[in-house]
Tab-separated table of C-alpha atoms in Angstrom:
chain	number	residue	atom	x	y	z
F	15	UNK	CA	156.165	-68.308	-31.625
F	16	UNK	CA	152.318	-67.677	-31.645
F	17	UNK	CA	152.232	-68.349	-27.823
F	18	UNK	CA	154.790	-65.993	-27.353
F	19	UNK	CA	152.799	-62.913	-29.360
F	20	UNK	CA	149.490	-63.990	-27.515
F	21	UNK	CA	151.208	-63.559	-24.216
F	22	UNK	CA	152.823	-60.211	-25.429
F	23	UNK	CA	149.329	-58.866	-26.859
F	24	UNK	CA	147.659	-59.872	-23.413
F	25	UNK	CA	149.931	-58.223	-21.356
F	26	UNK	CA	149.576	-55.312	-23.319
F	27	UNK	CA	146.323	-55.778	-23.040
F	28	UNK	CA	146.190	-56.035	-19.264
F	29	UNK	CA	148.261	-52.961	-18.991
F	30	UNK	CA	145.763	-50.800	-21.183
F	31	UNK	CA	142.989	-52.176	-19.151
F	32	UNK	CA	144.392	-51.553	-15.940
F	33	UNK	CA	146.139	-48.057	-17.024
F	34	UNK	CA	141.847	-47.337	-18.009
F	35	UNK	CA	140.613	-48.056	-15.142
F	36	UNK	CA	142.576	-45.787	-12.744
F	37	UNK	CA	140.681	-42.663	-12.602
F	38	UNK	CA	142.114	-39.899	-14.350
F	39	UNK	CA	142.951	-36.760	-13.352
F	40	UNK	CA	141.452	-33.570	-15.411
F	41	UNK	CA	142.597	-30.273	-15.386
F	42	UNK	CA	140.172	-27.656	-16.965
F	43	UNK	CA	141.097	-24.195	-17.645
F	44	UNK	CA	138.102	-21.967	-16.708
F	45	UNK	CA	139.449	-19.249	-19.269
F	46	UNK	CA	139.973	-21.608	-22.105
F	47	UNK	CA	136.833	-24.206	-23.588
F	48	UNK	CA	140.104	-27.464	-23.744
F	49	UNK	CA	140.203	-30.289	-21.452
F	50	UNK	CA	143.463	-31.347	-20.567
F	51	UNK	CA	144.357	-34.808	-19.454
F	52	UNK	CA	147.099	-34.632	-17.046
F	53	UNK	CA	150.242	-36.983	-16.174
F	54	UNK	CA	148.906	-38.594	-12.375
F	55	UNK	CA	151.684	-37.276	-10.299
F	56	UNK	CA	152.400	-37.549	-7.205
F	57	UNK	CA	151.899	-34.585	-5.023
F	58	UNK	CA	148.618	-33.347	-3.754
F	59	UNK	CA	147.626	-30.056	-4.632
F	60	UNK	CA	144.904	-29.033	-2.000
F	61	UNK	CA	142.510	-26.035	-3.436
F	62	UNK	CA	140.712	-23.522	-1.612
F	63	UNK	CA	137.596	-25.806	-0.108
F	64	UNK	CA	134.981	-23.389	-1.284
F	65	UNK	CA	135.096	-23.730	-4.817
F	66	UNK	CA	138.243	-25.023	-6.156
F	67	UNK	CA	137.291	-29.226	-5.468
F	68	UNK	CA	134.385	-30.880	-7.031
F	69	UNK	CA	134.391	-34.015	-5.151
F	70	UNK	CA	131.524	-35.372	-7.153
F	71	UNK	CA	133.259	-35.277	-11.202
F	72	UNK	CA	136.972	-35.590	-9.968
F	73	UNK	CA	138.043	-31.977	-11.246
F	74	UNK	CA	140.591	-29.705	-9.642
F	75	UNK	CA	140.496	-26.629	-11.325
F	76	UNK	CA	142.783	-23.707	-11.846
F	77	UNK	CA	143.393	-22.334	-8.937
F	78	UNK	CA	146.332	-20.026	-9.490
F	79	UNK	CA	144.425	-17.118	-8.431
F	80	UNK	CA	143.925	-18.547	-5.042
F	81	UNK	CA	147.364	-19.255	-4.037
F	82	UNK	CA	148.699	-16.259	-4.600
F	83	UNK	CA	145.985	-14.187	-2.673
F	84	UNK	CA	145.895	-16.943	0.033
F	85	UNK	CA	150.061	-16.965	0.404
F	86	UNK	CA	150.858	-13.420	2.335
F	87	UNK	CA	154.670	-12.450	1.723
F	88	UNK	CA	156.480	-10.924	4.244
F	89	UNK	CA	156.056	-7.486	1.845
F	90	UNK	CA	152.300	-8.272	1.913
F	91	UNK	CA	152.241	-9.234	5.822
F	92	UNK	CA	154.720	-5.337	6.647
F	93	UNK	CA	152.346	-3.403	4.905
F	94	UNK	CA	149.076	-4.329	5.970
F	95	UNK	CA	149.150	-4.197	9.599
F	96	UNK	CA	146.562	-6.023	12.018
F	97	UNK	CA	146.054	-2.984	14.168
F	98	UNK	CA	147.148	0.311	15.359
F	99	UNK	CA	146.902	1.400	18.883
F	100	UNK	CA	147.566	4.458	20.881
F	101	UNK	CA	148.515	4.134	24.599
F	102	UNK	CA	149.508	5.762	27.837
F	103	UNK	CA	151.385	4.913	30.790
F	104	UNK	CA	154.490	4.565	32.664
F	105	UNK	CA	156.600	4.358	29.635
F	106	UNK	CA	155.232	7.343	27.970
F	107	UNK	CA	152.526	8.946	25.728
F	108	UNK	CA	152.733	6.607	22.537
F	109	UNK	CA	151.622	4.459	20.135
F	110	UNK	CA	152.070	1.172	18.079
F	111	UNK	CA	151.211	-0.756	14.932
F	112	UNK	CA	150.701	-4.808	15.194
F	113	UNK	CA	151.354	-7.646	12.518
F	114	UNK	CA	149.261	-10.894	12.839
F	115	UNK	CA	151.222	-14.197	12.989
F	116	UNK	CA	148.234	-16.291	13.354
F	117	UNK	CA	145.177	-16.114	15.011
F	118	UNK	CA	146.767	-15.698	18.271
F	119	UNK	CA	150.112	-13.926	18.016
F	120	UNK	CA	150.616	-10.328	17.106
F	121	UNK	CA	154.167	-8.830	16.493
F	122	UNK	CA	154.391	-4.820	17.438
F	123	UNK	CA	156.529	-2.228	17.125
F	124	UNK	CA	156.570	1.289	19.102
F	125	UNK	CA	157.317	4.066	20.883
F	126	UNK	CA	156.398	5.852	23.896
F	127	UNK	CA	158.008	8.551	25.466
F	128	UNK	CA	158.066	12.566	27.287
F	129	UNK	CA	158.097	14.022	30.158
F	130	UNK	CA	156.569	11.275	32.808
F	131	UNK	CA	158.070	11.979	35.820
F	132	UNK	CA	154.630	12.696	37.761
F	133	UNK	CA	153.659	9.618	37.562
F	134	UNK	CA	156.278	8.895	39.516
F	135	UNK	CA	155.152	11.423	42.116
F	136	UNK	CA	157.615	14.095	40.842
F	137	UNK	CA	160.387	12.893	43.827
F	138	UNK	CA	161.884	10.536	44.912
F	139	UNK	CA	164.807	10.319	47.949
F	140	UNK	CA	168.386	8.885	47.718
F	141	UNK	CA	169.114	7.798	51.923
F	142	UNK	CA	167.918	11.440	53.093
F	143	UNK	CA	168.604	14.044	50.075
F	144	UNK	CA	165.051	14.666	48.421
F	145	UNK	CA	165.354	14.945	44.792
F	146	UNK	CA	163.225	16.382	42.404
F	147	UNK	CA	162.546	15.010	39.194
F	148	UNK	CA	162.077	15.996	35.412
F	149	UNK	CA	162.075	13.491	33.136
F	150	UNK	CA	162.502	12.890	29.095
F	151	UNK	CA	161.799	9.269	27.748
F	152	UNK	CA	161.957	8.037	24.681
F	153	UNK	CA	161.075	4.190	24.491
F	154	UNK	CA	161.050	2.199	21.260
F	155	UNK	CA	160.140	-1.371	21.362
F	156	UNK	CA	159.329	-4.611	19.482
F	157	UNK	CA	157.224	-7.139	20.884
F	158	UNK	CA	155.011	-10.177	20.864
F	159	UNK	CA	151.718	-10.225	22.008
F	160	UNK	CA	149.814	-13.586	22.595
F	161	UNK	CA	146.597	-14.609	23.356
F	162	UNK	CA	147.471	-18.087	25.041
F	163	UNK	CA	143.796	-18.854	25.140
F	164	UNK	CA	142.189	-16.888	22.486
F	165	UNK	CA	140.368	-14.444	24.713
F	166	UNK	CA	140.220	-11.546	26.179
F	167	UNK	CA	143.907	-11.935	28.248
F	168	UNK	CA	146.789	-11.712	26.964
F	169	UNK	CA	150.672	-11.951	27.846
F	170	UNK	CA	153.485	-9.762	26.267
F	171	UNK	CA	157.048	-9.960	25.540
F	172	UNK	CA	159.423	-7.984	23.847
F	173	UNK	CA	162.745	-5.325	24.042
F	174	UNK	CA	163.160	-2.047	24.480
F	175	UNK	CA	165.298	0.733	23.192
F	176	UNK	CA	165.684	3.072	26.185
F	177	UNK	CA	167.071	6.469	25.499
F	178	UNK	CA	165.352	8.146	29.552
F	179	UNK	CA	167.020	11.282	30.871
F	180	UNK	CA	166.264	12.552	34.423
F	181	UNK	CA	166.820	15.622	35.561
F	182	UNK	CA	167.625	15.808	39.497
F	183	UNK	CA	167.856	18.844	41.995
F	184	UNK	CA	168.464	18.219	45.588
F	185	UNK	CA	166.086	19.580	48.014
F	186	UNK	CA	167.980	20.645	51.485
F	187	UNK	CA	166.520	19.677	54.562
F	188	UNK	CA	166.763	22.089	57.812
F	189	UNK	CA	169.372	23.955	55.872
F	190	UNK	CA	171.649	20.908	55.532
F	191	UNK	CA	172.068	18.311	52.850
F	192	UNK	CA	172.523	14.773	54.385
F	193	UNK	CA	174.993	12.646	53.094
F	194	UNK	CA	176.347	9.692	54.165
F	195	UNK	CA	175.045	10.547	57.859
F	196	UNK	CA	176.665	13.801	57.884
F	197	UNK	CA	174.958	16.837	57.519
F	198	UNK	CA	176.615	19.353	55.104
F	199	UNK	CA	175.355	23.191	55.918
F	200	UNK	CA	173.254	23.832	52.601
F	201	UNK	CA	174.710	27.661	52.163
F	202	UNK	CA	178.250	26.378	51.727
F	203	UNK	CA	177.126	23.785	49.176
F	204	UNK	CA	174.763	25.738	47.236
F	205	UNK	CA	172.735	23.929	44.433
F	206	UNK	CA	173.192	20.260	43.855
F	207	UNK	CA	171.883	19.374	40.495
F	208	UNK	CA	172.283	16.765	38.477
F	209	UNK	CA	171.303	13.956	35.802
F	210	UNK	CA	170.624	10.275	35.788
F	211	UNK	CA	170.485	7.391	32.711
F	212	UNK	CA	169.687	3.688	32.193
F	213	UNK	CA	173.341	1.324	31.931
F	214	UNK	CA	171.070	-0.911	29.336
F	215	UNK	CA	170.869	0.101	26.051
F	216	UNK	CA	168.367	-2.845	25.812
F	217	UNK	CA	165.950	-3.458	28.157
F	218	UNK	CA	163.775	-6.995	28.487
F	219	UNK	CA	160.640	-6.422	29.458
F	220	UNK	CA	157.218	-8.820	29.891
F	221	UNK	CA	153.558	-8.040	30.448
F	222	UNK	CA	150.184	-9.223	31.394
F	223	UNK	CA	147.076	-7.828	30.779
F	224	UNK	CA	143.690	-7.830	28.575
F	225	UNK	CA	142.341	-6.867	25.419
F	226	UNK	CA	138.324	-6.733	25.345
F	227	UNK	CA	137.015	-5.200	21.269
F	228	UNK	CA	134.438	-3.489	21.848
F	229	UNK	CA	133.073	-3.397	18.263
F	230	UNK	CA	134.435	-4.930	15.471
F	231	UNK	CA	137.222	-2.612	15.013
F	232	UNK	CA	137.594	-0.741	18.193
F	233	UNK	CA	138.898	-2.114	21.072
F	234	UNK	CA	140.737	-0.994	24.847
F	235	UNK	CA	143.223	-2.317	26.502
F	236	UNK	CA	144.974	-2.252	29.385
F	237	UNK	CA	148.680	-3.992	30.843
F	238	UNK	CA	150.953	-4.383	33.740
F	239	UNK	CA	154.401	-5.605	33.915
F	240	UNK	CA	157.968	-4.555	34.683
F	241	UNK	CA	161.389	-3.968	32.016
F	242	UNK	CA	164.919	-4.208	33.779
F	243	UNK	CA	166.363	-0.949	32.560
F	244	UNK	CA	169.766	-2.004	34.416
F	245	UNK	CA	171.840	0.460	37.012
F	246	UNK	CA	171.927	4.016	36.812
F	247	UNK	CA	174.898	6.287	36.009
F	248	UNK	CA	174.506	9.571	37.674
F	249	UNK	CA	176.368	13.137	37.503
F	250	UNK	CA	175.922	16.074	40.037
F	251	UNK	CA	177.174	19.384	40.166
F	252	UNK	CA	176.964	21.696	42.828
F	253	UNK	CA	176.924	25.798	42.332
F	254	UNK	CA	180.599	26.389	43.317
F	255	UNK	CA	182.070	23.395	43.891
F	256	UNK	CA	185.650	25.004	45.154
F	257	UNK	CA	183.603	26.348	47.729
F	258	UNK	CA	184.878	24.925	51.473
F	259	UNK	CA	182.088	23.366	53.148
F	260	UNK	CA	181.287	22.823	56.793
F	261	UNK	CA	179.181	20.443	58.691
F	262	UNK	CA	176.443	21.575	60.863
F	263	UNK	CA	175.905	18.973	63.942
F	264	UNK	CA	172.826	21.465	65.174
F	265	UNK	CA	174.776	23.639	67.712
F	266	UNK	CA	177.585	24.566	65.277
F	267	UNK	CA	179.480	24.591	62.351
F	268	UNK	CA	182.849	23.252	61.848
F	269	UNK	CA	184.667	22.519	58.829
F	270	UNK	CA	184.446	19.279	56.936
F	271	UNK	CA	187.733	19.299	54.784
F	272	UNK	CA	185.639	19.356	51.883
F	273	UNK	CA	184.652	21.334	49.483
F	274	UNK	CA	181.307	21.484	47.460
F	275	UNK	CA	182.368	19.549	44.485
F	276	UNK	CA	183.571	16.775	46.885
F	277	UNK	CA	179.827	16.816	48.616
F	278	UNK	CA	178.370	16.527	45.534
F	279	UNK	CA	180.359	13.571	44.387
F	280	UNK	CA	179.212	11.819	47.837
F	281	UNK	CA	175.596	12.921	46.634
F	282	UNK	CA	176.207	11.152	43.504
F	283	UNK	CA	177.518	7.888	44.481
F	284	UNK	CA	174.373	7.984	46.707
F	285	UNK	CA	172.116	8.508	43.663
F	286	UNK	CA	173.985	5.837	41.530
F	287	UNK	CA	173.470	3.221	44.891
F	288	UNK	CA	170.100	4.179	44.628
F	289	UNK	CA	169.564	2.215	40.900
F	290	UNK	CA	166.408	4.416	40.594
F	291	UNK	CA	163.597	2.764	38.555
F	292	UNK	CA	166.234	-0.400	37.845
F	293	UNK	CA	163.117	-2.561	37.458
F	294	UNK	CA	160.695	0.210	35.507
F	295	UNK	CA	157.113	-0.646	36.108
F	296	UNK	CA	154.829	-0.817	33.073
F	297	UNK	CA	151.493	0.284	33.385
F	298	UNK	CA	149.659	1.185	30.643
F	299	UNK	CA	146.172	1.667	29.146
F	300	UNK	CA	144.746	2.656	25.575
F	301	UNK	CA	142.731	2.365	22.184
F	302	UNK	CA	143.111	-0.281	19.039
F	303	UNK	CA	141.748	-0.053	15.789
F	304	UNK	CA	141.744	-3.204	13.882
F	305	UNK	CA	141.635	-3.271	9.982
Protein backbone atom coordinates (compact mmCIF):
# COMPACT_ATOMS: atom_id res chain seq x y z
CA UNK A 1 0.00 0.00 0.00
CA UNK A 2 2.96 2.43 0.75
CA UNK A 3 4.52 1.52 -2.69
CA UNK A 4 1.48 2.26 -4.27
CA UNK A 5 1.17 6.10 -2.64
CA UNK A 6 5.01 6.60 -3.38
CA UNK A 7 4.40 5.82 -6.99
CA UNK A 8 1.19 8.05 -6.99
CA UNK A 9 3.10 11.06 -5.16
CA UNK A 10 6.02 10.67 -7.80
CA UNK A 11 4.03 10.79 -10.65
CA UNK A 12 2.43 13.68 -9.40
CA UNK A 13 5.46 14.84 -8.81
CA UNK A 14 6.87 14.31 -12.29
CA UNK A 15 3.86 15.94 -13.74
CA UNK A 16 4.33 19.24 -11.61
CA UNK A 17 7.90 19.21 -12.57
CA UNK A 18 7.45 18.75 -16.07
CA UNK A 19 4.10 21.03 -16.27
CA UNK A 20 7.10 23.85 -14.52
CA UNK A 21 9.35 23.55 -16.78
CA UNK A 22 7.44 24.33 -20.03
CA UNK A 23 7.71 27.95 -20.47
CA UNK A 24 4.74 29.81 -19.79
CA UNK A 25 2.97 32.03 -21.66
CA UNK A 26 2.19 35.73 -20.12
CA UNK A 27 -0.22 38.02 -21.18
CA UNK A 28 0.18 41.63 -19.75
CA UNK A 29 -2.33 44.25 -20.13
CA UNK A 30 -0.49 47.55 -20.86
CA UNK A 31 -3.62 49.50 -19.38
CA UNK A 32 -3.91 47.47 -16.27
CA UNK A 33 -0.59 46.90 -13.54
CA UNK A 34 -1.96 42.49 -13.37
CA UNK A 35 -0.09 39.77 -14.90
CA UNK A 36 -2.09 37.17 -16.23
CA UNK A 37 -0.98 33.63 -16.67
CA UNK A 38 -2.61 32.21 -19.62
CA UNK A 39 -3.95 28.55 -20.60
CA UNK A 40 -0.93 27.43 -23.51
CA UNK A 41 -3.20 27.02 -26.41
CA UNK A 42 -2.72 26.13 -29.44
CA UNK A 43 -2.92 28.73 -32.08
CA UNK A 44 -0.30 31.28 -32.82
CA UNK A 45 -1.19 34.71 -32.54
CA UNK A 46 1.48 36.67 -34.65
CA UNK A 47 1.73 40.58 -33.45
CA UNK A 48 2.71 43.45 -35.35
CA UNK A 49 6.80 42.85 -35.53
CA UNK A 50 7.58 46.34 -34.39
CA UNK A 51 6.53 46.33 -30.99
CA UNK A 52 4.03 43.80 -30.14
CA UNK A 53 6.89 40.56 -29.59
CA UNK A 54 9.58 40.70 -27.06
CA UNK A 55 11.54 37.79 -28.10
CA UNK A 56 13.92 38.21 -25.24
CA UNK A 57 11.15 37.84 -21.83
CA UNK A 58 8.55 35.63 -23.77
CA UNK A 59 5.66 38.37 -23.65
CA UNK A 60 3.02 38.94 -26.28
CA UNK A 61 1.22 41.81 -25.39
CA UNK A 62 -2.15 43.28 -26.11
CA UNK A 63 -2.36 43.89 -29.32
CA UNK A 64 -6.02 44.51 -30.01
CA UNK A 65 -5.36 47.86 -31.26
CA UNK A 66 -3.26 46.53 -34.01
CA UNK A 67 -5.53 44.14 -35.58
CA UNK A 68 -8.14 46.14 -36.05
CA UNK A 69 -6.17 49.08 -37.74
CA UNK A 70 -4.04 46.47 -39.63
CA UNK A 71 -7.42 44.38 -40.93
CA UNK A 72 -9.04 46.87 -43.77
CA UNK A 73 -12.87 45.91 -44.28
CA UNK A 74 -14.28 46.10 -47.44
CA UNK A 75 -16.18 49.52 -45.88
CA UNK A 76 -12.65 50.67 -44.90
CA UNK A 77 -10.96 49.49 -48.36
CA UNK A 78 -14.50 51.57 -50.62
CA UNK A 79 -13.90 54.58 -48.89
CA UNK A 80 -10.40 55.27 -48.93
CA UNK A 81 -9.39 54.99 -52.41
CA UNK A 82 -5.65 54.44 -53.67
CA UNK A 83 -5.89 57.11 -56.30
CA UNK A 84 -7.89 59.32 -58.45
CA UNK A 85 -7.06 60.04 -61.98
CA UNK A 86 -8.34 62.17 -64.74
CA UNK A 87 -7.83 61.06 -68.39
CA UNK A 88 -8.37 61.68 -72.06
CA UNK A 89 -8.66 59.73 -75.08
CA UNK A 90 -10.53 57.73 -77.47
CA UNK A 91 -13.17 56.82 -75.05
CA UNK A 92 -13.84 60.24 -73.86
CA UNK A 93 -12.97 63.17 -71.50
CA UNK A 94 -13.11 61.35 -67.98
CA UNK A 95 -11.98 60.26 -64.96
CA UNK A 96 -11.56 57.40 -62.34
CA UNK A 97 -10.97 56.45 -58.72
CA UNK A 98 -8.68 53.16 -57.90
CA UNK A 99 -8.82 50.64 -54.86
CA UNK A 100 -5.53 48.82 -53.92
CA UNK A 101 -5.68 44.98 -53.73
CA UNK A 102 -2.13 44.59 -52.91
CA UNK A 103 0.88 46.08 -53.82
CA UNK A 104 0.38 45.34 -57.36
CA UNK A 105 -3.30 45.27 -58.29
CA UNK A 106 -5.59 48.23 -58.39
CA UNK A 107 -9.43 47.85 -58.98
CA UNK A 108 -11.08 51.13 -60.86
CA UNK A 109 -14.12 52.36 -61.66
CA UNK A 110 -15.08 55.20 -64.36
CA UNK A 111 -16.37 57.07 -66.87
CA UNK A 112 -15.44 58.77 -69.93
CA UNK A 113 -17.50 60.17 -72.41
CA UNK A 114 -18.74 63.45 -75.09
CA UNK A 115 -18.51 64.41 -78.15
CA UNK A 116 -15.19 62.52 -79.66
CA UNK A 117 -15.82 62.10 -83.01
CA UNK A 118 -12.63 64.22 -84.23
CA UNK A 119 -10.52 62.04 -83.10
CA UNK A 120 -11.80 59.95 -85.37
CA UNK A 121 -11.15 62.43 -88.17
CA UNK A 122 -14.80 63.67 -88.15
CA UNK A 123 -15.67 60.98 -91.32
CA UNK A 124 -15.56 58.10 -92.14
CA UNK A 125 -16.98 56.19 -95.62
CA UNK A 126 -19.43 53.22 -95.88
CA UNK A 127 -18.25 51.51 -99.77
CA UNK A 128 -18.48 55.14 -101.45
CA UNK A 129 -21.15 57.36 -99.37
CA UNK A 130 -18.94 59.79 -97.14
CA UNK A 131 -20.46 60.24 -93.85
CA UNK A 132 -20.04 62.76 -91.44
CA UNK A 133 -19.87 62.22 -87.93
CA UNK A 134 -21.09 63.67 -84.48
CA UNK A 135 -20.70 61.72 -81.75
CA UNK A 136 -22.05 61.38 -77.88
CA UNK A 137 -20.29 58.72 -75.60
CA UNK A 138 -20.84 57.87 -72.45
CA UNK A 139 -18.47 54.99 -71.17
CA UNK A 140 -18.58 53.59 -67.64
CA UNK A 141 -16.21 50.93 -66.69
CA UNK A 142 -14.69 48.70 -63.97
CA UNK A 143 -11.37 47.40 -64.22
CA UNK A 144 -8.18 45.85 -62.98
CA UNK A 145 -5.03 47.30 -63.30
CA UNK A 146 -1.76 45.26 -62.63
CA UNK A 147 1.63 45.87 -62.38
CA UNK A 148 2.95 42.27 -63.35
CA UNK A 149 6.42 43.39 -62.43
CA UNK A 150 6.08 46.14 -60.02
CA UNK A 151 7.23 48.93 -62.28
CA UNK A 152 6.54 51.37 -64.31
CA UNK A 153 4.25 49.03 -67.02
CA UNK A 154 1.33 47.94 -66.51
CA UNK A 155 -1.56 45.75 -68.17
CA UNK A 156 -5.39 46.43 -67.84
CA UNK A 157 -8.53 44.58 -67.92
CA UNK A 158 -11.93 45.30 -67.32
CA UNK A 159 -15.83 45.97 -68.89
CA UNK A 160 -17.49 48.56 -70.17
CA UNK A 161 -20.91 50.05 -70.09
CA UNK A 162 -21.33 51.60 -73.55
CA UNK A 163 -24.20 53.93 -74.02
CA UNK A 164 -22.23 55.83 -77.85
CA UNK A 165 -24.60 57.61 -80.21
CA UNK A 166 -23.41 58.73 -83.70
CA UNK A 167 -24.87 61.01 -85.62
CA UNK A 168 -24.40 60.40 -89.57
CA UNK A 169 -25.15 62.67 -92.69
CA UNK A 170 -24.26 61.48 -96.08
CA UNK A 171 -22.10 63.59 -98.15
CA UNK A 172 -23.08 63.25 -102.11
CA UNK A 173 -20.47 62.82 -104.46
CA UNK A 174 -20.71 64.48 -108.15
CA UNK A 175 -24.34 65.01 -107.35
CA UNK A 176 -25.02 61.29 -106.83
CA UNK A 177 -25.07 59.09 -103.78
CA UNK A 178 -23.42 55.65 -104.51
CA UNK A 179 -24.97 52.73 -103.35
CA UNK A 180 -24.48 49.40 -103.98
CA UNK A 181 -22.60 50.42 -107.37
CA UNK A 182 -25.39 52.45 -108.53
CA UNK A 183 -25.40 55.95 -108.51
CA UNK A 184 -28.66 57.56 -107.20
CA UNK A 185 -29.03 61.42 -108.58
CA UNK A 186 -28.57 63.33 -105.12
CA UNK A 187 -31.62 65.98 -105.93
CA UNK A 188 -34.18 63.18 -106.03
CA UNK A 189 -32.89 61.73 -102.75
CA UNK A 190 -32.36 64.76 -100.84
CA UNK A 191 -30.73 64.46 -97.30
CA UNK A 192 -29.68 61.11 -96.00
CA UNK A 193 -29.24 61.31 -92.32
CA UNK A 194 -29.06 59.05 -89.89
CA UNK A 195 -27.84 57.35 -86.48
CA UNK A 196 -25.65 54.50 -85.45
CA UNK A 197 -25.23 52.36 -81.83
CA UNK A 198 -23.09 49.59 -80.29
CA UNK A 199 -25.21 45.78 -80.32
CA UNK A 200 -23.13 45.21 -76.82
CA UNK A 201 -24.43 46.50 -73.91
CA UNK A 202 -21.10 45.20 -72.42
CA UNK A 203 -18.07 45.62 -73.95
CA UNK A 204 -14.58 43.58 -72.93
CA UNK A 205 -11.89 45.51 -73.27
CA UNK A 206 -7.81 45.06 -72.33
CA UNK A 207 -4.90 47.47 -72.21
CA UNK A 208 -1.24 48.01 -72.06
CA UNK A 209 0.57 50.79 -71.09
CA UNK A 210 2.73 52.66 -68.24
CA UNK A 211 2.46 54.46 -65.18
CA UNK A 212 5.76 56.55 -64.22
CA UNK A 213 4.92 58.92 -60.43
CA UNK A 214 6.52 61.60 -60.79
CA UNK A 215 6.50 62.70 -57.11
CA UNK A 216 5.16 60.98 -54.43
CA UNK A 217 1.65 61.67 -55.17
CA UNK A 218 1.51 62.80 -58.70
CA UNK A 219 1.91 60.69 -61.40
CA UNK A 220 1.05 60.39 -65.65
CA UNK A 221 0.06 57.87 -67.47
CA UNK A 222 -0.55 56.79 -70.61
CA UNK A 223 -2.45 53.33 -72.42
CA UNK A 224 -3.29 51.60 -75.58
CA UNK A 225 -5.60 48.84 -76.25
CA UNK A 226 -8.82 47.93 -78.04
CA UNK A 227 -12.80 47.03 -76.43
CA UNK A 228 -15.11 44.92 -78.85
CA UNK A 229 -18.14 47.16 -78.79
CA UNK A 230 -19.96 44.40 -81.07
CA UNK A 231 -21.98 45.27 -84.58
CA UNK A 232 -23.68 48.33 -85.24
CA UNK A 233 -27.43 48.93 -85.69
CA UNK A 234 -28.03 51.80 -87.95
CA UNK A 235 -31.21 54.00 -89.05
CA UNK A 236 -31.34 56.52 -92.03
CA UNK A 237 -33.81 58.77 -93.21
CA UNK A 238 -33.81 60.61 -96.22
CA UNK A 239 -35.74 64.24 -96.71
CA UNK A 240 -38.78 62.86 -98.62
CA UNK A 241 -38.53 59.49 -98.79
CA UNK A 242 -41.86 59.01 -101.18
CA UNK A 243 -39.92 60.93 -103.46
CA UNK A 244 -39.20 58.70 -106.96
CA UNK A 245 -35.64 58.55 -107.54
CA UNK A 246 -33.59 58.12 -110.67
CA UNK A 247 -30.18 56.90 -111.43
CA UNK A 248 -27.69 59.00 -113.12
CA UNK A 249 -25.13 56.71 -115.30
CA UNK A 250 -23.25 60.26 -116.34
CA UNK A 251 -25.05 60.94 -119.70
CA UNK A 252 -28.59 60.61 -118.25
CA UNK A 253 -31.11 59.99 -115.93
CA UNK A 254 -33.51 57.23 -115.90
CA UNK A 255 -35.66 56.00 -113.29
CA UNK A 256 -34.65 53.49 -110.69
CA UNK A 257 -38.09 52.11 -109.42
CA UNK A 258 -37.26 53.46 -106.21
CA UNK A 259 -38.05 55.89 -104.18
CA UNK A 260 -35.93 57.86 -101.54
CA UNK A 261 -36.90 55.95 -98.52
CA UNK A 262 -35.95 52.72 -100.41
CA UNK A 263 -32.27 54.42 -101.20
CA UNK A 264 -31.88 55.18 -97.89
CA UNK A 265 -32.62 51.76 -96.56
CA UNK A 266 -29.80 50.46 -99.15
CA UNK A 267 -27.62 53.30 -97.45
CA UNK A 268 -28.33 51.78 -94.22
CA UNK A 269 -27.70 48.21 -94.67
CA UNK A 270 -24.39 49.61 -96.08
CA UNK A 271 -23.67 51.47 -92.81
CA UNK A 272 -24.74 48.44 -90.60
CA UNK A 273 -22.11 46.10 -93.04
CA UNK A 274 -19.77 48.60 -92.25
CA UNK A 275 -19.62 47.53 -88.14
CA UNK A 276 -18.03 51.01 -87.65
CA UNK A 277 -15.57 51.15 -84.70
CA UNK A 278 -16.62 47.18 -83.88
CA UNK A 279 -13.17 46.87 -82.30
CA UNK A 280 -12.96 50.65 -80.55
CA UNK A 281 -9.38 51.60 -80.10
CA UNK A 282 -8.33 52.86 -76.68
CA UNK A 283 -5.90 55.41 -76.47
CA UNK A 284 -5.61 57.36 -73.67
CA UNK A 285 -3.35 59.63 -71.57
CA UNK A 286 -3.70 61.53 -68.11
CA UNK A 287 -2.94 62.59 -64.37
CA UNK A 288 -3.08 60.42 -60.87
CA UNK A 289 -3.04 61.60 -57.54
CA UNK A 290 -2.25 59.06 -55.00
CA UNK A 291 -3.35 59.43 -51.27
Amino acid sequence: MKLIKLTAISAAVLASTAALAADPVIVVDDNDAVVYEAEPVAVAYQAEPSYAYNSDAGIVRNTTGAVVGGTKTFFQTAVNPASVSAEVGTLGYGANIAWAMNDKTELQAGWAGGDVADLFGGDFDANDVNYDVDSDFSNPYLGVQVRPMANWFTMGAGIIVPDNDFDVTANSKGGTYKIDDVSYNADDVGTLKGTMEHRNKLAPYATIGFRPNITSNFGLFGEVGAAYMGKTDATVNATDSTNPVRISNGVTDVPSGLNAGQVAKLAEQELEDKDYLEWMPIVKVGATYRF
